[in-house]
XYZ file of C-alpha atoms in Angstrom:
187
model
C -74.642 30.331 6.646
C -71.972 30.599 9.206
C -69.755 28.260 10.291
C -67.836 28.231 13.705
C -65.044 26.799 13.826
C -63.937 24.937 17.909
C -60.953 23.156 17.121
C -62.223 19.639 16.675
C -65.852 20.197 17.325
C -67.115 22.398 14.135
C -70.286 23.792 14.420
C -72.734 24.855 11.622
C -75.031 27.746 11.961
C -78.080 27.360 8.879
C -80.846 29.830 9.387
C -83.948 30.580 7.494
C -86.136 32.543 6.733
C -89.712 32.507 8.677
C -93.282 33.125 6.220
C -94.660 35.875 8.443
C -92.015 37.443 9.685
C -88.886 38.962 8.724
C -86.414 37.776 11.672
C -83.984 34.887 11.211
C -83.918 32.303 13.092
C -81.642 29.108 14.223
C -83.687 26.100 12.077
C -80.601 23.655 12.508
C -77.294 22.760 14.545
C -75.178 20.416 12.839
C -72.488 19.006 14.464
C -68.996 17.250 13.217
C -66.433 16.121 14.304
C -62.757 15.036 12.993
C -61.690 11.935 13.691
C -58.691 10.565 15.367
C -58.018 7.491 13.440
C -56.042 5.047 15.664
C -56.569 6.569 18.744
C -60.105 7.550 19.746
C -62.200 4.587 21.031
C -65.717 5.585 22.830
C -65.253 3.719 25.199
C -63.269 5.009 28.521
C -61.600 1.968 29.011
C -62.142 -0.644 26.197
C -61.417 -3.885 28.303
C -65.077 -3.502 29.858
C -66.650 -4.302 26.465
C -64.131 -6.517 24.622
C -66.011 -10.191 25.662
C -69.115 -8.041 23.567
C -67.924 -7.540 21.478
C -69.242 -9.239 17.553
C -67.964 -12.763 16.727
C -65.051 -12.690 19.879
C -67.280 -15.551 21.432
C -67.289 -17.759 18.513
C -63.434 -16.517 17.014
C -62.457 -17.987 21.111
C -64.521 -21.907 20.435
C -62.350 -21.845 17.379
C -59.441 -20.746 19.226
C -59.478 -23.857 21.556
C -60.487 -25.411 18.536
C -57.675 -25.330 16.332
C -55.643 -25.136 19.575
C -57.148 -28.693 20.193
C -56.446 -29.548 16.136
C -52.681 -28.884 17.025
C -51.835 -30.719 19.516
C -53.740 -33.789 18.490
C -51.058 -33.491 15.204
C -48.214 -34.168 17.100
C -47.855 -37.821 16.705
C -46.676 -39.328 20.004
C -49.454 -37.810 22.568
C -52.145 -39.730 22.932
C -56.211 -38.986 22.736
C -56.504 -38.813 26.903
C -53.051 -36.525 26.986
C -54.167 -34.397 23.946
C -57.504 -33.673 26.346
C -56.060 -32.873 29.237
C -53.226 -30.349 27.591
C -55.595 -28.637 25.642
C -57.525 -28.280 28.639
C -54.575 -27.307 30.858
C -53.444 -25.102 28.221
C -56.532 -23.600 27.659
C -57.464 -22.614 31.495
C -53.268 -21.658 32.094
C -54.008 -18.594 29.729
C -57.592 -18.018 30.929
C -56.027 -17.744 33.518
C -53.350 -15.732 33.278
C -54.762 -13.285 30.823
C -58.083 -12.981 33.520
C -56.948 -13.431 35.933
C -53.033 -11.913 36.783
C -52.873 -9.666 34.334
C -53.470 -5.800 35.551
C -54.607 -2.891 33.981
C -55.489 -1.739 30.099
C -52.950 -2.071 26.773
C -54.590 1.658 25.956
C -54.619 4.459 27.288
C -57.565 5.185 29.504
C -58.681 8.586 30.533
C -60.034 6.996 33.620
C -57.456 8.228 35.653
C -55.812 4.993 36.279
C -58.964 3.582 37.684
C -57.970 0.289 36.063
C -54.230 -0.188 36.540
C -54.823 -2.201 40.101
C -58.305 -4.382 38.495
C -57.470 -7.641 36.590
C -59.333 -8.433 33.270
C -61.820 -10.535 34.627
C -62.387 -7.264 36.810
C -62.889 -4.510 34.576
C -65.216 -7.118 32.092
C -68.762 -5.262 32.055
C -67.900 -2.298 34.134
C -67.539 -5.029 37.207
C -71.462 -6.335 36.716
C -71.400 -9.918 37.676
C -73.482 -12.471 36.279
C -73.265 -10.766 32.467
C -73.593 -12.644 28.988
C -69.866 -12.600 28.766
C -68.821 -14.070 32.305
C -71.169 -16.356 31.740
C -69.538 -17.675 28.990
C -66.107 -17.283 30.486
C -67.372 -20.008 33.043
C -69.448 -22.228 31.702
C -66.503 -22.253 28.162
C -64.112 -24.542 30.995
C -67.006 -26.381 32.423
C -68.054 -27.472 29.178
C -64.561 -28.163 28.256
C -63.594 -30.447 31.457
C -66.608 -32.696 31.178
C -65.059 -33.548 28.075
C -62.033 -33.928 28.377
C -63.134 -35.844 31.603
C -65.361 -37.951 28.956
C -62.659 -38.649 26.548
C -59.979 -39.347 29.433
C -61.979 -42.312 30.297
C -62.089 -40.602 33.921
C -58.589 -41.729 34.692
C -57.829 -40.943 37.787
C -54.547 -39.014 36.875
C -55.976 -37.161 34.263
C -59.231 -36.272 36.958
C -56.652 -34.357 39.065
C -54.745 -32.687 36.605
C -58.341 -31.726 34.891
C -59.914 -31.286 37.925
C -57.228 -29.018 39.669
C -57.330 -26.981 36.781
C -60.683 -26.503 36.639
C -60.694 -24.926 39.994
C -57.721 -22.418 39.338
C -60.072 -20.903 36.638
C -63.942 -21.112 38.397
C -62.240 -19.508 42.646
C -61.439 -16.467 41.323
C -64.330 -16.136 39.415
C -66.495 -16.115 42.261
C -68.183 -12.596 43.054
C -66.820 -13.088 46.563
C -63.330 -13.021 45.523
C -63.527 -9.578 42.811
C -60.905 -7.777 43.856
C -59.721 -9.960 46.817
C -55.858 -10.627 46.900
C -55.455 -13.452 48.606
C -52.529 -13.679 51.175
C -51.466 -10.268 49.006
C -50.282 -11.809 45.520
C -50.707 -9.887 42.336
C -51.214 -6.695 44.852
C -49.701 -4.412 43.287
């Protein structure tokens, strides 16, 4: 049995004796890798798969619920105001996180290709209509319907919530993938 060390990769070869002949043949090559804890990941760009991670959708929904409960605990806010604030804060956060911030918070070996793309454009390698993209499109719509119902379709709340919804739905359209309107957020 011999071991060959090549930095990170160790190749271990095992030989066995064939029953009828007296020569050796390599029967198994085993690859061993050392792990770089905290620096190594399997994705070239982890932003592409973060919304497909286990439990992220549940955490996202629980975060919206927690925001709503915190706003409900403020004594001088009425229920319609709390629903409108929940919707607007959620959509503002979604707009900033998904459609404004560009690049990755990770050291990626992609030669800087992701530095000019927003998180929405990086997600699922830019493939449209995946499960995570559908989830992130449907969630603000459902929140909008709930907000409209609990505000009893009041005109002021309706206008505020509709503008808020459009601000997160329009940038998600496939026709606007990589488009910078009026050069905003170009660099």
